PDB file of C-alpha atoms and ligand atoms in Angstrom:
ATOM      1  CA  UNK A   7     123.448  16.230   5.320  1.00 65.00           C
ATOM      2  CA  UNK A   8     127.230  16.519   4.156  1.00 73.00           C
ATOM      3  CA  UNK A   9     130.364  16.103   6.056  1.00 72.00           C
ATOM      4  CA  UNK A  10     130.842  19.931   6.421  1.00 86.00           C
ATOM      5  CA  UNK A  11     127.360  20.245   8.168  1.00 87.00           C
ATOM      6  CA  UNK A  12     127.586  21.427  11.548  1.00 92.00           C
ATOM      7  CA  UNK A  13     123.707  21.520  12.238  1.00 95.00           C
ATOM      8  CA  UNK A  14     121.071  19.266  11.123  1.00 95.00           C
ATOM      9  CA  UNK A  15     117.667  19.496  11.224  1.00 97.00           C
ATOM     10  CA  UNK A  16     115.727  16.344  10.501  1.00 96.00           C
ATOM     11  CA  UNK A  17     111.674  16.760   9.785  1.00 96.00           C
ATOM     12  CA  UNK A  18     111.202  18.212  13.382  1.00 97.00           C
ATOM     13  CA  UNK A  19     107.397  19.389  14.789  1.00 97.00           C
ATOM     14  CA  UNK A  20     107.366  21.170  17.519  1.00 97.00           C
ATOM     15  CA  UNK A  21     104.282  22.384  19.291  1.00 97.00           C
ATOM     16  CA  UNK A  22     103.211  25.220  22.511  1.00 96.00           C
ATOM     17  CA  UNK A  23     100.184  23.291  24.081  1.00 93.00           C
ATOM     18  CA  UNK A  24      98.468  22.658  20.631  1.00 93.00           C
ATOM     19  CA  UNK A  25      99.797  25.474  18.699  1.00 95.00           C
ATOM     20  CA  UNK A  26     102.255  24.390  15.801  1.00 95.00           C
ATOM     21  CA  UNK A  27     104.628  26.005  15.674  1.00 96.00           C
ATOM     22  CA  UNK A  28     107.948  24.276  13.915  1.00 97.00           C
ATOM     23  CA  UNK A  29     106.389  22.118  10.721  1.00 95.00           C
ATOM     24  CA  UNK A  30     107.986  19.063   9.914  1.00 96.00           C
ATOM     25  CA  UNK A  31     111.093  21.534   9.538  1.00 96.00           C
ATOM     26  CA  UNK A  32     114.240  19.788   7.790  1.00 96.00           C
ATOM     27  CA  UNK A  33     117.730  22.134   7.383  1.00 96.00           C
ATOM     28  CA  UNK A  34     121.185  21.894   7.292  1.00 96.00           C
ATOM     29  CA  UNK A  35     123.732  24.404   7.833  1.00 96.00           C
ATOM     30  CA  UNK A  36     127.068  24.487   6.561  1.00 95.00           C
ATOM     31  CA  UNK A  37     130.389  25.368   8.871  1.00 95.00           C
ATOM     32  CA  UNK A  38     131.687  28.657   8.492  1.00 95.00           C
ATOM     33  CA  UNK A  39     128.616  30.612   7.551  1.00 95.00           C
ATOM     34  CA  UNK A  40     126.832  33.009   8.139  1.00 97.00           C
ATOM     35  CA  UNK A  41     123.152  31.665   7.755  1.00 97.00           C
ATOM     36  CA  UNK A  42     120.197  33.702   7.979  1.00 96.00           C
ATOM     37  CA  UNK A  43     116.470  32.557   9.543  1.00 96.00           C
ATOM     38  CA  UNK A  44     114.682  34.935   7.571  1.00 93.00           C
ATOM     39  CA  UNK A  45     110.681  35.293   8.386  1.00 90.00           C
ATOM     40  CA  UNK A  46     108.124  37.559   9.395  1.00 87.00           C
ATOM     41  CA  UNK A  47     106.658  37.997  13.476  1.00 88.00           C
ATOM     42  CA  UNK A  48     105.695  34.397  14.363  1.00 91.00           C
ATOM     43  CA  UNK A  49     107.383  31.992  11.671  1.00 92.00           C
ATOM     44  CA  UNK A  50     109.307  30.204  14.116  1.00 95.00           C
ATOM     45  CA  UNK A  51     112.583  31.690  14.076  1.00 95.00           C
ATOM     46  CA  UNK A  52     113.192  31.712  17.716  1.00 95.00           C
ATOM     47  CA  UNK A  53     111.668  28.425  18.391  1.00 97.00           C
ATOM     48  CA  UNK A  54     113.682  26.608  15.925  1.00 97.00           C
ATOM     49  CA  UNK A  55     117.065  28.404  17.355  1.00 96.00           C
ATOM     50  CA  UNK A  56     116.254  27.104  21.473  1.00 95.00           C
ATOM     51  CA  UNK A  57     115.329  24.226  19.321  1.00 96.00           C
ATOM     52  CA  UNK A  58     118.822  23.768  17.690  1.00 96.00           C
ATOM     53  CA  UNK A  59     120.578  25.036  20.968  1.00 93.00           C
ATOM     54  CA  UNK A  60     118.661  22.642  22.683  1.00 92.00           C
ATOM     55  CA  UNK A  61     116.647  24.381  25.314  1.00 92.00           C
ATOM     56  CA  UNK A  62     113.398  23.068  23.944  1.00 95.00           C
ATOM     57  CA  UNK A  63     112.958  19.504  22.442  1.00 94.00           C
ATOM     58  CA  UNK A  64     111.434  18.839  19.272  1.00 96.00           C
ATOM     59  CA  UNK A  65     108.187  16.837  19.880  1.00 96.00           C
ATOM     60  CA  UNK A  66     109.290  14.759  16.528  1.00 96.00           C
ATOM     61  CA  UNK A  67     112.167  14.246  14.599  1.00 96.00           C
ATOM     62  CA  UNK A  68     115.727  14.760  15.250  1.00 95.00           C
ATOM     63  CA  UNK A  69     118.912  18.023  16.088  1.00 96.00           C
ATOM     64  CA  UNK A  70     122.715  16.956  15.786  1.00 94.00           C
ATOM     65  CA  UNK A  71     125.205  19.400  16.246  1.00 93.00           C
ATOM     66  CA  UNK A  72     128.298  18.335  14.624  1.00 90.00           C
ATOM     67  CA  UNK A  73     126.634  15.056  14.075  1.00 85.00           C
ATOM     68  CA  UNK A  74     125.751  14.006  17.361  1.00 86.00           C
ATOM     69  CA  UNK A  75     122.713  15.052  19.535  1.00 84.00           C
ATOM     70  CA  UNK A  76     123.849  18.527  21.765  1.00 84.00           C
ATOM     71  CA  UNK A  77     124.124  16.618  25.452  1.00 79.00           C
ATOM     72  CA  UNK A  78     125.130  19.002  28.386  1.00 76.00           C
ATOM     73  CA  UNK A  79     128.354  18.206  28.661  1.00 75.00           C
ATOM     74  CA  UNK A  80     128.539  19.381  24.419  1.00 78.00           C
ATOM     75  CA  UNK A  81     126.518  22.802  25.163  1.00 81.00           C
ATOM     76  CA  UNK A  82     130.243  24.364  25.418  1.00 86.00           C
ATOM     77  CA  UNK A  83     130.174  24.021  21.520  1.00 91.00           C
ATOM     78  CA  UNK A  84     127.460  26.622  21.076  1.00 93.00           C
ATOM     79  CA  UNK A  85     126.866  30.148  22.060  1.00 94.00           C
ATOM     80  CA  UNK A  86     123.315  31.418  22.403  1.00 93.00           C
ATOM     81  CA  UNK A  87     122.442  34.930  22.222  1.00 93.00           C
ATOM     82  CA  UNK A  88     118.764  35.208  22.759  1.00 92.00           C
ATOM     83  CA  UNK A  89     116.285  38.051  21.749  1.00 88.00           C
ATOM     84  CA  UNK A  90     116.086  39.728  24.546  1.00 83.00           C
ATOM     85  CA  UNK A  91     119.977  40.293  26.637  1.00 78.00           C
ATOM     86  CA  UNK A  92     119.595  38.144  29.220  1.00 82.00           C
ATOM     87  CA  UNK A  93     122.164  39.263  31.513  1.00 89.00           C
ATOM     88  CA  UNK A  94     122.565  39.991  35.435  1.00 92.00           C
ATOM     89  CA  UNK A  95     121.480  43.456  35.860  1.00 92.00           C
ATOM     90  CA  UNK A  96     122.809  44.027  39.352  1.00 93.00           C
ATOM     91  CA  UNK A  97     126.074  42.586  38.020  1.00 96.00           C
ATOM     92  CA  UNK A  98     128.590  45.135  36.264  1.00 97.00           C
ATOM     93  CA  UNK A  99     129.833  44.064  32.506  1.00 97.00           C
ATOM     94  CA  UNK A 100     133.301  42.086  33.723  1.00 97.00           C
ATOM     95  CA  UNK A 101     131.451  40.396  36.353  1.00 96.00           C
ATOM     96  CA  UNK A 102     128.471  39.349  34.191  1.00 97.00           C
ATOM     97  CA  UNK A 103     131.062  38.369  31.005  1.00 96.00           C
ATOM     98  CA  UNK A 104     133.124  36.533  33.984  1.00 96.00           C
ATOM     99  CA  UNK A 105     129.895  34.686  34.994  1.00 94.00           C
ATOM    100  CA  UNK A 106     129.202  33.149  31.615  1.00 94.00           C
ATOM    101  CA  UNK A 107     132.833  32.400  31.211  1.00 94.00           C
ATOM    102  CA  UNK A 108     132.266  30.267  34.340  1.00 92.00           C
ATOM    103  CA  UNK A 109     129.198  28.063  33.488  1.00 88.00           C
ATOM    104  CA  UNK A 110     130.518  27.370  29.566  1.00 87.00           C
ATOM    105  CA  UNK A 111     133.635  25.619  31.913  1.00 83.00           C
ATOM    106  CA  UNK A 112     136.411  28.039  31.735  1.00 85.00           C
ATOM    107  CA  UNK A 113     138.652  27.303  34.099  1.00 83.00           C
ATOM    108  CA  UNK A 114     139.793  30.364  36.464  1.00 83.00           C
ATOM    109  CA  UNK A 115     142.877  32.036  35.399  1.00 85.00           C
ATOM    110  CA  UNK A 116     144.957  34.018  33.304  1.00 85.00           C
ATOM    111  CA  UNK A 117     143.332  32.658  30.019  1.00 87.00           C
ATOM    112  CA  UNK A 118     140.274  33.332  31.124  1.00 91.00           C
ATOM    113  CA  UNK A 119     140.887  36.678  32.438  1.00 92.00           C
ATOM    114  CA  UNK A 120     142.364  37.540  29.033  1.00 93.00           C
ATOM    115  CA  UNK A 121     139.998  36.098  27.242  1.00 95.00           C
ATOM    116  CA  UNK A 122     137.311  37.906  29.288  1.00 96.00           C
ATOM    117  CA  UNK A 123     139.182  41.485  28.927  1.00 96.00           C
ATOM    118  CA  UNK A 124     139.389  40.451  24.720  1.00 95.00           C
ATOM    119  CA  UNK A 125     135.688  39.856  24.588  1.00 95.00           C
ATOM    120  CA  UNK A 126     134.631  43.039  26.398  1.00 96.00           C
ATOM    121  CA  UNK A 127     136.729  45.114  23.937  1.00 94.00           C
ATOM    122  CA  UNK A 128     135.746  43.238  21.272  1.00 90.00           C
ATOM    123  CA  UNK A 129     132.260  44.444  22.161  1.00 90.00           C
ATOM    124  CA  UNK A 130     133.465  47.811  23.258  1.00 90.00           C
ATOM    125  CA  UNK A 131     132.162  48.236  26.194  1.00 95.00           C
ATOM    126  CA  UNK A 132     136.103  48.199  28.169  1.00 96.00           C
ATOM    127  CA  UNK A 133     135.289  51.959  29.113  1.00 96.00           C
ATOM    128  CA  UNK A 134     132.115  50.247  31.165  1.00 96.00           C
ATOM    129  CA  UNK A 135     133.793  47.332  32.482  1.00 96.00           C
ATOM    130  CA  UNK A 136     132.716  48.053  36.009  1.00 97.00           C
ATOM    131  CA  UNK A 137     129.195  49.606  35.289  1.00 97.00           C
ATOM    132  CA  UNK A 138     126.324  47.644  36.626  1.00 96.00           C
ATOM    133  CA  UNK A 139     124.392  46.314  33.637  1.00 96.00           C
ATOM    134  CA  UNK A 140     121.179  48.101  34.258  1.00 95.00           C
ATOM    135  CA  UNK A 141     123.103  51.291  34.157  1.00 96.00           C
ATOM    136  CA  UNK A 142     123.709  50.246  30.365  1.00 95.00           C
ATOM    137  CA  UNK A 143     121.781  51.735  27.331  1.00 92.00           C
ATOM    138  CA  UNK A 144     119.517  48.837  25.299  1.00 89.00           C
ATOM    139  CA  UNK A 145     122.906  48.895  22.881  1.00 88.00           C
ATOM    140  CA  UNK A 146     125.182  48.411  25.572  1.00 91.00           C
ATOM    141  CA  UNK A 147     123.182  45.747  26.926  1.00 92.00           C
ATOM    142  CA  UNK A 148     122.989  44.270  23.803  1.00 91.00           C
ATOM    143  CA  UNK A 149     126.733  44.221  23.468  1.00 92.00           C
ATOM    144  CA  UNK A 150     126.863  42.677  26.470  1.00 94.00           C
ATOM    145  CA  UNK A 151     124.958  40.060  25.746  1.00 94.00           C
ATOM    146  CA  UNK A 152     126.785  38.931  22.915  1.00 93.00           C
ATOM    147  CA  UNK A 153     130.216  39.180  24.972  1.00 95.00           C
ATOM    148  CA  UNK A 154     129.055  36.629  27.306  1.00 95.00           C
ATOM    149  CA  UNK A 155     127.413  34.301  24.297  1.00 94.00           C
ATOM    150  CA  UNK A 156     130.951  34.369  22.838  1.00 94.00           C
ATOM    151  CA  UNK A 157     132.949  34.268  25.731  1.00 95.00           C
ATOM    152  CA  UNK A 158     134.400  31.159  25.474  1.00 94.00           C
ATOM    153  CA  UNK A 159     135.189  30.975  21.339  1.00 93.00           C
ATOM    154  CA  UNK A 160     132.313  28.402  20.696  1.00 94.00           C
ATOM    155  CA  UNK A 161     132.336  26.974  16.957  1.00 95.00           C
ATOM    156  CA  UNK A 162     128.874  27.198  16.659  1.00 96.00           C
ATOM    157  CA  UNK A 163     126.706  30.728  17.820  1.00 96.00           C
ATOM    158  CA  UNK A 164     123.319  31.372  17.565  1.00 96.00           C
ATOM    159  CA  UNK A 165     122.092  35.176  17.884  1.00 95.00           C
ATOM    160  CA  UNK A 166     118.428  35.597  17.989  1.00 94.00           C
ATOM    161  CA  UNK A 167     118.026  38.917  16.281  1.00 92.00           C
ATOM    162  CA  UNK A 168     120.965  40.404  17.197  1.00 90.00           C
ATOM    163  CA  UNK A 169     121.086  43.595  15.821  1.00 88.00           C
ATOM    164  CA  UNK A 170     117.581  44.377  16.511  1.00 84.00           C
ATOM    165  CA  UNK A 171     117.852  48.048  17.872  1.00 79.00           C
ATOM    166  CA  UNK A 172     120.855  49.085  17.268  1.00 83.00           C
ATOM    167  CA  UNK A 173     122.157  52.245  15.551  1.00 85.00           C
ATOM    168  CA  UNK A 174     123.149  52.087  11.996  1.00 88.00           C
ATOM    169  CA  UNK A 175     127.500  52.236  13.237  1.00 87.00           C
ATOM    170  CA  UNK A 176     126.586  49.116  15.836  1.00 85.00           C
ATOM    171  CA  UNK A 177     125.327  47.279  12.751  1.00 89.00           C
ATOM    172  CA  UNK A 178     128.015  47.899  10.407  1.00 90.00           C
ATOM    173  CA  UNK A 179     130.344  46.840  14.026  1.00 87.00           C
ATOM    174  CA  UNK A 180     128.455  43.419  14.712  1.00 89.00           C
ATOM    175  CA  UNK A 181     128.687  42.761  11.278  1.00 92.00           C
ATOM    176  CA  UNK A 182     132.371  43.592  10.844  1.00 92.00           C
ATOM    177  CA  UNK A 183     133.029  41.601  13.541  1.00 91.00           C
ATOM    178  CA  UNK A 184     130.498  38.888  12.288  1.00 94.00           C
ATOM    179  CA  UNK A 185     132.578  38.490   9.668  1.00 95.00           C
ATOM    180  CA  UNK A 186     136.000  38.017  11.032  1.00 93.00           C
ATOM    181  CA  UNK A 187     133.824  35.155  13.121  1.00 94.00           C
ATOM    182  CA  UNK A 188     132.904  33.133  10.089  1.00 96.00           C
ATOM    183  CA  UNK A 189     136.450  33.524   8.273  1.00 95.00           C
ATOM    184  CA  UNK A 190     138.095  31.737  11.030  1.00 94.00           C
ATOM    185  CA  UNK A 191     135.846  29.056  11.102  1.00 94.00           C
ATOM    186  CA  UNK A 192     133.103  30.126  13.320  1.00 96.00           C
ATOM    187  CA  UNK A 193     129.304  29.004  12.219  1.00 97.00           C
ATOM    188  CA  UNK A 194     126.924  31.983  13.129  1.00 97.00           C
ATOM    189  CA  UNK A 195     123.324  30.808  12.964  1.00 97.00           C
ATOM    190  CA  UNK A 196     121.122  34.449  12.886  1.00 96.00           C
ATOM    191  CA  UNK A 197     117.194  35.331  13.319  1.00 95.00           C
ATOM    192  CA  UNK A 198     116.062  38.436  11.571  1.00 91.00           C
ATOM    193  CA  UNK A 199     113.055  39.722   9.522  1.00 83.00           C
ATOM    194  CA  UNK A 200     115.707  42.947   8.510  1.00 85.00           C
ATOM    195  CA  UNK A 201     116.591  42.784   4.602  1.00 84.00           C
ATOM    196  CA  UNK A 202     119.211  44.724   5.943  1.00 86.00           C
ATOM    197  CA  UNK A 203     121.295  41.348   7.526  1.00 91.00           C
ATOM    198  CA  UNK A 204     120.090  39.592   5.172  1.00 91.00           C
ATOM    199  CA  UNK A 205     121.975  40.702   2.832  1.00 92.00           C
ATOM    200  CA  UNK A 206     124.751  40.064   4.603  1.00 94.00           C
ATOM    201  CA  UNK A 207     124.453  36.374   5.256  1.00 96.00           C
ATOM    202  CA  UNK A 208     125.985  33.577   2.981  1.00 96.00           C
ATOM    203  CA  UNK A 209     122.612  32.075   3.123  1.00 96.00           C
ATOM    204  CA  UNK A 210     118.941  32.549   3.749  1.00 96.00           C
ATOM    205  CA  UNK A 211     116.695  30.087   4.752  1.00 96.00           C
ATOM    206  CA  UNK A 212     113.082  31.594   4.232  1.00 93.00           C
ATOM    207  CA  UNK A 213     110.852  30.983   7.041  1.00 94.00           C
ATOM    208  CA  UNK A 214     106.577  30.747   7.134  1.00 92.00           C
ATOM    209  CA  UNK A 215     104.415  28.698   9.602  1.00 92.00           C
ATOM    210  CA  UNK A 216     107.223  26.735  10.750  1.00 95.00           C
ATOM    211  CA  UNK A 217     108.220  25.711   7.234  1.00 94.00           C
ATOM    212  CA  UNK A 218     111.269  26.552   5.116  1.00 95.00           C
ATOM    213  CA  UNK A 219     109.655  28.014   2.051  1.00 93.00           C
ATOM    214  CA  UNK A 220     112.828  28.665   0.269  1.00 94.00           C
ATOM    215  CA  UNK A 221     116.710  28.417   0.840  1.00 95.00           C
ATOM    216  CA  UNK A 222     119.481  29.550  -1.312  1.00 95.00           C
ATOM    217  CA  UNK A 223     122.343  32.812  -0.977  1.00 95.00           C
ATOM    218  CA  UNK A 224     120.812  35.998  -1.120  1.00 94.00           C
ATOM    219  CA  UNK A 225     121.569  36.549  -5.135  1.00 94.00           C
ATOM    220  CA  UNK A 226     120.631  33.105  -5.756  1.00 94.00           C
ATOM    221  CA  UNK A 227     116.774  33.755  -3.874  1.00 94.00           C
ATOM    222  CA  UNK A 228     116.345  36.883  -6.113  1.00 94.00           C
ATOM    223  CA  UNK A 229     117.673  35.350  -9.242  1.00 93.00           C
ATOM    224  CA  UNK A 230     114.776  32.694  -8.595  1.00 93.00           C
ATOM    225  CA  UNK A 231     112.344  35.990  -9.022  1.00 92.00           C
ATOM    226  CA  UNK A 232     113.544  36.255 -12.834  1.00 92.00           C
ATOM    227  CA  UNK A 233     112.810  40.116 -11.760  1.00 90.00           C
ATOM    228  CA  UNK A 234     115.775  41.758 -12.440  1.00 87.00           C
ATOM    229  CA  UNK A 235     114.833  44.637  -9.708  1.00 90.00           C
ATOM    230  CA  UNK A 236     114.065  42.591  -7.665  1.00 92.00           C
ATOM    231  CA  UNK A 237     115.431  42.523  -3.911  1.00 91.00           C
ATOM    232  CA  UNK A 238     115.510  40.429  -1.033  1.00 91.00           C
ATOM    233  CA  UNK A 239     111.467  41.164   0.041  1.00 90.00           C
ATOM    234  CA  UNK A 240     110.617  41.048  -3.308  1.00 92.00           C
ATOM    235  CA  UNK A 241     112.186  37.446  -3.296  1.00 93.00           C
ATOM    236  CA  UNK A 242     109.855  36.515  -0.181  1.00 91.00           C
ATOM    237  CA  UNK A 243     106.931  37.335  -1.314  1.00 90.00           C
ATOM    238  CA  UNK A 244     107.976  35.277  -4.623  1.00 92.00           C
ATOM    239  CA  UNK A 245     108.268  32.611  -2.692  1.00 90.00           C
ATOM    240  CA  UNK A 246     105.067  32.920  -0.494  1.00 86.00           C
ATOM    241  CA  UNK A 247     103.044  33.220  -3.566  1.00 84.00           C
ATOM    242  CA  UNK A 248     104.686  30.708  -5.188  1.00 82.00           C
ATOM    243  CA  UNK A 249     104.204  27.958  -2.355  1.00 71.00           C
ATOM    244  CA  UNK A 250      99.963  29.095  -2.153  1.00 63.00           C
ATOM    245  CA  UNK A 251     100.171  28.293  -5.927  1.00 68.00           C
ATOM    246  CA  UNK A 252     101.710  25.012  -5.151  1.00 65.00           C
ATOM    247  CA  UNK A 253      98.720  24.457  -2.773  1.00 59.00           C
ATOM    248  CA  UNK A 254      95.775  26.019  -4.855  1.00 58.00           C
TER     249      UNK A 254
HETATM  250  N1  ATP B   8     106.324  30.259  25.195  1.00 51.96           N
HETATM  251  C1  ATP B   8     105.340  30.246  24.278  1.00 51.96           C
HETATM  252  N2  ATP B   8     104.125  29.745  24.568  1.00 51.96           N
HETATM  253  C2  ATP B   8     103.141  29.707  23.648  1.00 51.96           C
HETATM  254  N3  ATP B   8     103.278  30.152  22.374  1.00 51.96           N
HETATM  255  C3  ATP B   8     104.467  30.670  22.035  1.00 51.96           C
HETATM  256  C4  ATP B   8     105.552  30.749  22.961  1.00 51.96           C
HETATM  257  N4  ATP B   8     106.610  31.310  22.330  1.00 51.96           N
HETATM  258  C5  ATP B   8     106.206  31.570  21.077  1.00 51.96           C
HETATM  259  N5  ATP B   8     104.919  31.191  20.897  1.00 51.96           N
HETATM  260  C6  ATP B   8     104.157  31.275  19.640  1.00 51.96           C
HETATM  261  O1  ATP B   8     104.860  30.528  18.663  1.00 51.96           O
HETATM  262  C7  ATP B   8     104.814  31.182  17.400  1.00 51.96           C
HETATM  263  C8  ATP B   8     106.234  31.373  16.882  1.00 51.96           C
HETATM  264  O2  ATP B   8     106.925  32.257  17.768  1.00 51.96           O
HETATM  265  P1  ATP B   8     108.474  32.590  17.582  1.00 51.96           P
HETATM  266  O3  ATP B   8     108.850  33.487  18.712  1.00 51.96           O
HETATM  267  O4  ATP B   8     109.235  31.341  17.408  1.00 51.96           O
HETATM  268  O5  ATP B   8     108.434  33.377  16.192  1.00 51.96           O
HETATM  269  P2  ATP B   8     109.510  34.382  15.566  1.00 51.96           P
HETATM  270  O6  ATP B   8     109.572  34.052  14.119  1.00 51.96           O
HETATM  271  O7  ATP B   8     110.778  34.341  16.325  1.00 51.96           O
HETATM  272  O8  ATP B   8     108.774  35.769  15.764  1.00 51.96           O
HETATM  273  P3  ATP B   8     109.396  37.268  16.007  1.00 51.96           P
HETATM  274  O9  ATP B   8     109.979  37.698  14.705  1.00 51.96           O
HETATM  275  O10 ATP B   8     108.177  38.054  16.380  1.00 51.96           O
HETATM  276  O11 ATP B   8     110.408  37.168  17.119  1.00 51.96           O
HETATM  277  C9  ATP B   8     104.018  32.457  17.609  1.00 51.96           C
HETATM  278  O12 ATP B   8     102.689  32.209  17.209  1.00 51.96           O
HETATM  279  C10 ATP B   8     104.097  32.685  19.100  1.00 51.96           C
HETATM  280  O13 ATP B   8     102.947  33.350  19.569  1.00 51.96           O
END
């Protein structure tokens, strides 16, 4: 771990009744990224995000955000966006952005009504503002979910395949906006098994079984190939081979 980690995984197990599912799992994530879990169905990547965000505790080892353990009264220094939006249906979008606003400890008032209106454009969904969210599309919902996961500027977000249905011009959007995120600091922590955000991350951690099998920036994972037409799958399977020849 280095000063400018902001997460910090240390050898952590973590099992559902006596399936393993996290492996003895060490990582460390740099501030300002935007780092990649990268695995197929069932790696681990959502586990090991609640893990991080702390919503599930690691039955061994040891999670510091920003160096220290993530306590309640710290959770205001992360944003979770989980797999599937997890937002009040009956609620419209303001109220439901307003909502999350209230529990990360924003205090009532202009701020946070500006900051609230900011967010929901940011998102654009401002034309929806007073729609209930089950009158939303999946995208909208989506959207949504990511308003009220950022609501209240948190350093550190994790987004649990965020851009998991959506069309090809939301993409390029989240990403855009993604982007203007990390430049000012922000540390975005994001699940895929899409080659397609991949390549868009600063770094890829390579997930299988609950194990990191590989780490490094996209170019730097398919230089390891030594295939120069290689791309980012290509790289994966490289890496899956190589660890069952490591075992053989
Ligand atoms: N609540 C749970 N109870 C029991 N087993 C679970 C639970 N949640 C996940 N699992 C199991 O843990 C393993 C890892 O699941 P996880 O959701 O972390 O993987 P993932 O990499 O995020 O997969 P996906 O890409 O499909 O979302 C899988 O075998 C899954 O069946």
């Amino acid at each position: 771990m280095t000063a400018n980690d902001v997460v910090s995984v240390n050898n952590v197990s973590f099992k559902y009744g006596h399936l393993k599912v996290i492996d003895e799992l060490s990582l460390d994530i740099p501030k300002g990224q935007a780092f990649g879990l990268l695995g197929p169905n069932g790696a681990g990547k959502t586990t090991l995000i609640r893990l991080m965000s702390g919503l599930l505790q690691p039955d061994q080892g040891a999670i510091r955000i920003v160096g220290e353990p993530l306590t309640r009264q710290r959770s205001s220094i992360i944003g979770y966006m989980p797999q599937t939006p997890s937002v009040y249906q009956e609620l419209s979008v303001r109220q439901n952005v307003e909502f999350f606003a209230k529990i990360y400890g924003m205090i009532e008032g202009p701020r946070r009504k500006s900051r609230v209106d900011e967010v929901i454009k940011i998102v654009d969904l401002w034309e929806k503002r007073d729609t209930s969210a089950h009158e939303l599309s999946g995208g909208m919902r989506q959207r949504l979910s990511l308003a009220c996961a950022i609501v209240h500027n948190p350093p550190i977000i994790f987004l649990d395949e965020p851009t998991v249905g959506l069309d090809p011009e939301l993409r390029v959007h989240f990403w855009d906006y993604f982007r203007k995120l990390t430049a000012a600091g922000h540390t975005l922590i994001i699940s895929s098994h899409t080659m397609d955000d991949a390549t868009h991350c600063d770094c890829l951690a390579f997930l299988r079984g609950g194990k990191v099998i590989a780490r490094g920036s996209p170019c730097d994972l398919i230089i390891a190939t030594s295939d120069p037409k290689a791309n980012l799958e290509d790289a994966f399977l490289y890496f899956i081979r190589k660890g069952a020849e490591n075992h053989a």
